[in-house]
Amino acid sequence: AQSVAQPEDQVNVAEGNPLTVKCTYSVSGNPYLFWYVQYPNRGLQFLLKYITGDNLVKGSYGFEAEFNKSQTSFHLKKPSALVSDSALYFCAVRYYSGSARQLTFGSGTQLTVLP
Amino acid sequence: KAGVTQTPRYLIKTRGQQVTLSCSPISGHRSVSWYQQTPGQGLQFLFEYFSETQRNKGNFPGRFSGRQFSNSRSEMNVSTLELGDSALYLCASSPNGPGEQETQYFGPGTRLLVL
């Protein structure tokens, strides 16, 4: 079965420092990987996705993610964190297997950027 | 373009009642998915509709049902509410069919509280 893991429940980083939010996946076949962000009392906002091609994907708000097939990882990164980046981040994987196409989410990582 | 809209935004019900939640996708989007978000279980897939047909269903009891109309708007219904149904219900739309590469865009959610 497809799955995605976010090993850190909480990540703290100082403003201006680089940030990384980790994600690993387990799926047979080609994965389609997504990152979403959720602010309090809001829905999920799409940040970026990996389908194929360049392993470094650039997304919204200065975020990027690196797909690493050998390590089955898709870590979210940003060179310089902002206090406004503080939110809940979700990694998700979607793949085709028979009739199963739903988006499977990780448990989420709470990012706190300290001023 | 307007985003995904969900109504109502907040709802309080008592055990045993039923509830209907509504979702209007982004204009031109034809696929609608529903998710339940709780602190304990995280984000869980409920079902996905495309062209008024349910294409995929998550592992939820039959008390959870949905439908999609010809204008792509969707409703989900929960009958005989239980305390554990208290959650944020998120609707997401995507442009075409339930394809693996499709990005889903989420609405703000409906917060349901069952007393």
GROMACS .gro file of C-alpha atoms in nm:
model
  230
    1ALA     CA    1   0.000   0.000   0.000
    2GLN     CA    2   0.114   0.350  -0.066
    3SER     CA    3   0.224   0.554   0.232
    4VAL     CA    4   0.406   0.870   0.319
    5ALA     CA    5   0.584   0.952   0.642
    6GLN     CA    6   0.678   1.280   0.799
    7PRO     CA    7   0.919   1.182   1.074
    8GLU     CA    8   0.910   1.514   1.258
    9ASP     CA    9   0.595   1.638   1.428
   10GLN     CA   10   0.755   1.973   1.499
   11VAL     CA   11   1.033   2.174   1.339
   12ASN     CA   12   1.163   2.499   1.484
   13VAL     CA   13   1.389   2.732   1.291
   14ALA     CA   14   1.509   3.088   1.337
   15GLU     CA   15   1.394   3.351   1.092
   16GLY     CA   16   1.642   3.392   0.809
   17ASN     CA   17   1.782   3.042   0.847
   18PRO     CA   18   1.721   2.768   0.593
   19LEU     CA   19   1.442   2.525   0.669
   20THR     CA   20   1.382   2.162   0.580
   21VAL     CA   21   1.067   1.961   0.637
   22LYS     CA   22   1.121   1.591   0.577
   23CYS     CA   23   0.907   1.345   0.388
   24THR     CA   24   0.965   0.985   0.284
   25TYR     CA   25   0.735   0.770   0.077
   26SER     CA   26   0.666   0.409   0.003
   27VAL     CA   27   0.493   0.321  -0.320
   28SER     CA   28   0.542   0.072  -0.597
   29GLY     CA   29   0.577   0.233  -0.935
   30ASN     CA   30   0.615   0.600  -1.006
   31PRO     CA   31   0.511   0.831  -0.726
   32TYR     CA   32   0.342   1.163  -0.772
   33LEU     CA   33   0.435   1.374  -0.472
   34PHE     CA   34   0.281   1.690  -0.337
   35TRP     CA   35   0.336   1.943  -0.062
   36TYR     CA   36   0.055   2.141   0.096
   37VAL     CA   37   0.050   2.400   0.373
   38GLN     CA   38  -0.232   2.465   0.619
   39TYR     CA   39  -0.274   2.781   0.821
   40PRO     CA   40  -0.497   2.782   1.131
   41ASN     CA   41  -0.867   2.744   1.052
   42ARG     CA   42  -0.794   2.727   0.681
   43GLY     CA   43  -0.793   2.461   0.413
   44LEU     CA   44  -0.483   2.326   0.247
   45GLN     CA   45  -0.287   2.538   0.003
   46PHE     CA   46  -0.091   2.373  -0.274
   47LEU     CA   47   0.282   2.448  -0.270
   48LEU     CA   48   0.441   2.222  -0.531
   49LYS     CA   49   0.444   1.878  -0.687
   50TYR     CA   50   0.680   1.631  -0.845
   51ILE     CA   51   0.559   1.437  -1.145
   52THR     CA   52   0.867   1.363  -1.350
   53GLY     CA   53   1.181   1.530  -1.477
   54ASP     CA   54   1.406   1.758  -1.276
   55ASN     CA   55   1.451   1.632  -0.922
   56LEU     CA   56   1.445   1.987  -0.784
   57VAL     CA   57   1.097   2.130  -0.795
   58LYS     CA   58   1.027   2.497  -0.731
   59GLY     CA   59   0.694   2.606  -0.590
   60SER     CA   60   0.504   2.890  -0.433
   61TYR     CA   61   0.636   3.138  -0.173
   62GLY     CA   62   1.000   3.048  -0.236
   63PHE     CA   63   0.965   2.683  -0.140
   64GLU     CA   64   1.133   2.402  -0.327
   65ALA     CA   65   1.154   2.028  -0.283
   66GLU     CA   66   1.407   1.770  -0.384
   67PHE     CA   67   1.297   1.430  -0.509
   68ASN     CA   68   1.544   1.154  -0.424
   69LYS     CA   69   1.444   0.821  -0.569
   70SER     CA   70   1.720   0.617  -0.405
   71GLN     CA   71   1.628   0.748  -0.062
   72THR     CA   72   1.254   0.760  -0.140
   73SER     CA   73   1.241   1.112  -0.004
   74PHE     CA   74   1.082   1.440  -0.103
   75HIS     CA   75   1.202   1.699   0.147
   76LEU     CA   76   1.062   2.052   0.143
   77LYS     CA   77   1.314   2.333   0.167
   78LYS     CA   78   1.341   2.709   0.177
   79PRO     CA   79   1.669   2.901   0.182
   80SER     CA   80   1.553   3.170   0.424
   81ALA     CA   81   1.259   3.117   0.658
   82LEU     CA   82   1.002   3.383   0.740
   83VAL     CA   83   0.788   3.407   1.052
   84SER     CA   84   0.487   3.394   0.819
   85ASP     CA   85   0.597   3.046   0.706
   86SER     CA   86   0.486   2.911   1.045
   87ALA     CA   87   0.211   2.662   0.964
   88LEU     CA   88   0.129   2.293   0.933
   89TYR     CA   89   0.288   2.123   0.634
   90PHE     CA   90   0.165   1.806   0.469
   91CYS     CA   91   0.339   1.579   0.225
   92ALA     CA   92   0.115   1.362   0.006
   93VAL     CA   93   0.153   1.088  -0.252
   94ARG     CA   94  -0.083   0.985  -0.524
   95TYR     CA   95  -0.047   0.688  -0.752
   96TYR     CA   96  -0.253   0.457  -0.963
   97SER     CA   97  -0.326   0.102  -0.858
   98GLY     CA   98  -0.644  -0.050  -0.990
   99SER     CA   99  -0.909   0.193  -0.883
  100ALA     CA  100  -0.704   0.355  -0.608
  101ARG     CA  101  -0.606   0.707  -0.695
  102GLN     CA  102  -0.665   0.902  -0.381
  103LEU     CA  103  -0.418   1.139  -0.228
  104THR     CA  104  -0.257   0.985   0.079
  105PHE     CA  105  -0.127   1.237   0.330
  106GLY     CA  106   0.147   1.226   0.587
  107SER     CA  107   0.072   1.312   0.947
  108GLY     CA  108   0.188   1.669   0.910
  109THR     CA  109   0.479   1.873   1.045
  110GLN     CA  110   0.421   2.187   1.247
  111LEU     CA  111   0.679   2.444   1.141
  112THR     CA  112   0.751   2.730   1.377
  113VAL     CA  113   0.977   3.010   1.262
  114LEU     CA  114   1.111   3.206   1.555
  115PRO     CA  115   1.175   3.581   1.516
  116LYS     CA  116  -1.094   3.267  -1.057
  117ALA     CA  117  -1.280   3.198  -0.737
  118GLY     CA  118  -1.147   2.914  -0.529
  119VAL     CA  119  -1.327   2.614  -0.389
  120THR     CA  120  -1.612   2.720  -0.166
  121GLN     CA  121  -1.770   2.517   0.109
  122THR     CA  122  -2.087   2.581   0.303
  123PRO     CA  123  -2.156   2.605   0.582
  124ARG     CA  124  -1.822   2.690   0.741
  125TYR     CA  125  -1.929   2.584   1.089
  126LEU     CA  126  -2.195   2.346   1.206
  127ILE     CA  127  -2.308   2.210   1.541
  128LYS     CA  128  -2.522   1.898   1.551
  129THR     CA  129  -2.626   1.643   1.810
  130ARG     CA  130  -2.574   1.269   1.804
  131GLY     CA  131  -2.817   1.085   1.582
  132GLN     CA  132  -2.886   1.377   1.353
  133GLN     CA  133  -2.781   1.394   0.993
  134VAL     CA  134  -2.590   1.666   0.813
  135THR     CA  135  -2.532   1.775   0.454
  136LEU     CA  136  -2.223   1.967   0.351
  137SER     CA  137  -2.186   2.148   0.021
  138CYS     CA  138  -1.888   2.212  -0.204
  139SER     CA  139  -1.859   2.425  -0.516
  140PRO     CA  140  -1.542   2.351  -0.714
  141ILE     CA  141  -1.328   2.597  -0.901
  142SER     CA  142  -1.503   2.698  -1.221
  143GLY     CA  143  -1.424   2.446  -1.492
  144HIS     CA  144  -1.306   2.177  -1.253
  145ARG     CA  145  -1.484   1.849  -1.294
  146SER     CA  146  -1.346   1.631  -1.018
  147VAL     CA  147  -1.433   1.674  -0.650
  148SER     CA  148  -1.286   1.487  -0.355
  149TRP     CA  149  -1.376   1.493   0.012
  150TYR     CA  150  -1.147   1.446   0.311
  151GLN     CA  151  -1.195   1.428   0.685
  152GLN     CA  152  -0.935   1.590   0.909
  153THR     CA  153  -0.913   1.509   1.279
  154PRO     CA  154  -0.629   1.555   1.530
  155GLY     CA  155  -0.611   1.183   1.592
  156GLN     CA  156  -0.643   1.038   1.243
  157GLY     CA  157  -0.508   1.323   1.035
  158LEU     CA  158  -0.632   1.366   0.680
  159GLN     CA  159  -0.835   1.075   0.552
  160PHE     CA  160  -0.986   1.033   0.209
  161LEU     CA  161  -1.363   0.992   0.192
  162PHE     CA  162  -1.459   0.978  -0.176
  163GLU     CA  163  -1.399   1.124  -0.518
  164TYR     CA  164  -1.651   1.219  -0.785
  165PHE     CA  165  -1.608   1.287  -1.152
  166SER     CA  166  -1.887   1.347  -1.401
  167GLU     CA  167  -2.150   1.274  -1.136
  168THR     CA  168  -2.001   0.930  -1.070
  169GLN     CA  169  -1.822   0.815  -0.760
  170ARG     CA  170  -1.482   0.701  -0.884
  171ASN     CA  171  -1.316   0.609  -0.559
  172LYS     CA  172  -1.413   0.560  -0.197
  173GLY     CA  173  -1.215   0.557   0.124
  174ASN     CA  174  -1.259   0.333   0.422
  175PHE     CA  175  -1.556   0.497   0.591
  176PRO     CA  176  -1.889   0.345   0.699
  177GLY     CA  177  -2.197   0.369   0.483
  178ARG     CA  178  -2.327   0.655   0.697
  179PHE     CA  179  -2.100   0.873   0.486
  180SER     CA  180  -2.230   0.934   0.137
  181GLY     CA  181  -2.197   1.189  -0.134
  182ARG     CA  182  -2.308   1.296  -0.475
  183GLN     CA  183  -2.209   1.525  -0.755
  184PHE     CA  184  -2.440   1.732  -0.969
  185SER     CA  185  -2.420   1.810  -1.340
  186ASN     CA  186  -2.260   2.148  -1.265
  187SER     CA  187  -1.984   1.963  -1.071
  188ARG     CA  188  -2.103   2.090  -0.734
  189SER     CA  189  -2.093   1.820  -0.471
  190GLU     CA  190  -2.260   1.739  -0.144
  191MET     CA  191  -2.171   1.494   0.124
  192ASN     CA  192  -2.409   1.359   0.380
  193VAL     CA  193  -2.346   1.198   0.715
  194SER     CA  194  -2.638   1.019   0.874
  195THR     CA  195  -2.681   0.913   1.237
  196LEU     CA  196  -2.402   1.137   1.358
  197GLU     CA  197  -2.159   1.010   1.620
  198LEU     CA  198  -1.931   1.210   1.848
  199GLY     CA  199  -1.634   1.082   1.650
  200ASP     CA  200  -1.763   1.250   1.335
  201SER     CA  201  -1.654   1.585   1.476
  202ALA     CA  202  -1.393   1.702   1.230
  203LEU     CA  203  -1.294   1.946   0.963
  204TYR     CA  204  -1.436   1.826   0.631
  205LEU     CA  205  -1.237   1.941   0.334
  206CYS     CA  206  -1.342   1.945  -0.027
  207ALA     CA  207  -1.091   1.959  -0.310
  208SER     CA  208  -1.135   2.002  -0.682
  209SER     CA  209  -0.914   1.925  -0.980
  210PRO     CA  210  -0.952   2.015  -1.344
  211ASN     CA  211  -0.998   1.685  -1.518
  212GLY     CA  212  -1.045   1.326  -1.427
  213PRO     CA  213  -0.909   1.152  -1.119
  214GLY     CA  214  -0.559   1.132  -1.261
  215GLU     CA  215  -0.246   1.081  -1.062
  216GLN     CA  216  -0.081   1.398  -1.186
  217GLU     CA  217  -0.375   1.619  -1.109
  218THR     CA  218  -0.331   1.885  -0.844
  219GLN     CA  219  -0.617   1.909  -0.601
  220TYR     CA  220  -0.715   2.254  -0.476
  221PHE     CA  221  -0.877   2.267  -0.138
  222GLY     CA  222  -1.158   2.471   0.007
  223PRO     CA  223  -1.152   2.623   0.356
  224GLY     CA  224  -1.344   2.332   0.504
  225THR     CA  225  -1.656   2.284   0.712
  226ARG     CA  226  -1.596   2.248   1.084
  227LEU     CA  227  -1.851   2.001   1.223
  228LEU     CA  228  -1.902   1.961   1.594
  229VAL     CA  229  -2.122   1.677   1.717
  230LEU     CA  230  -2.251   1.709   2.073
   0.00000   0.00000   0.00000
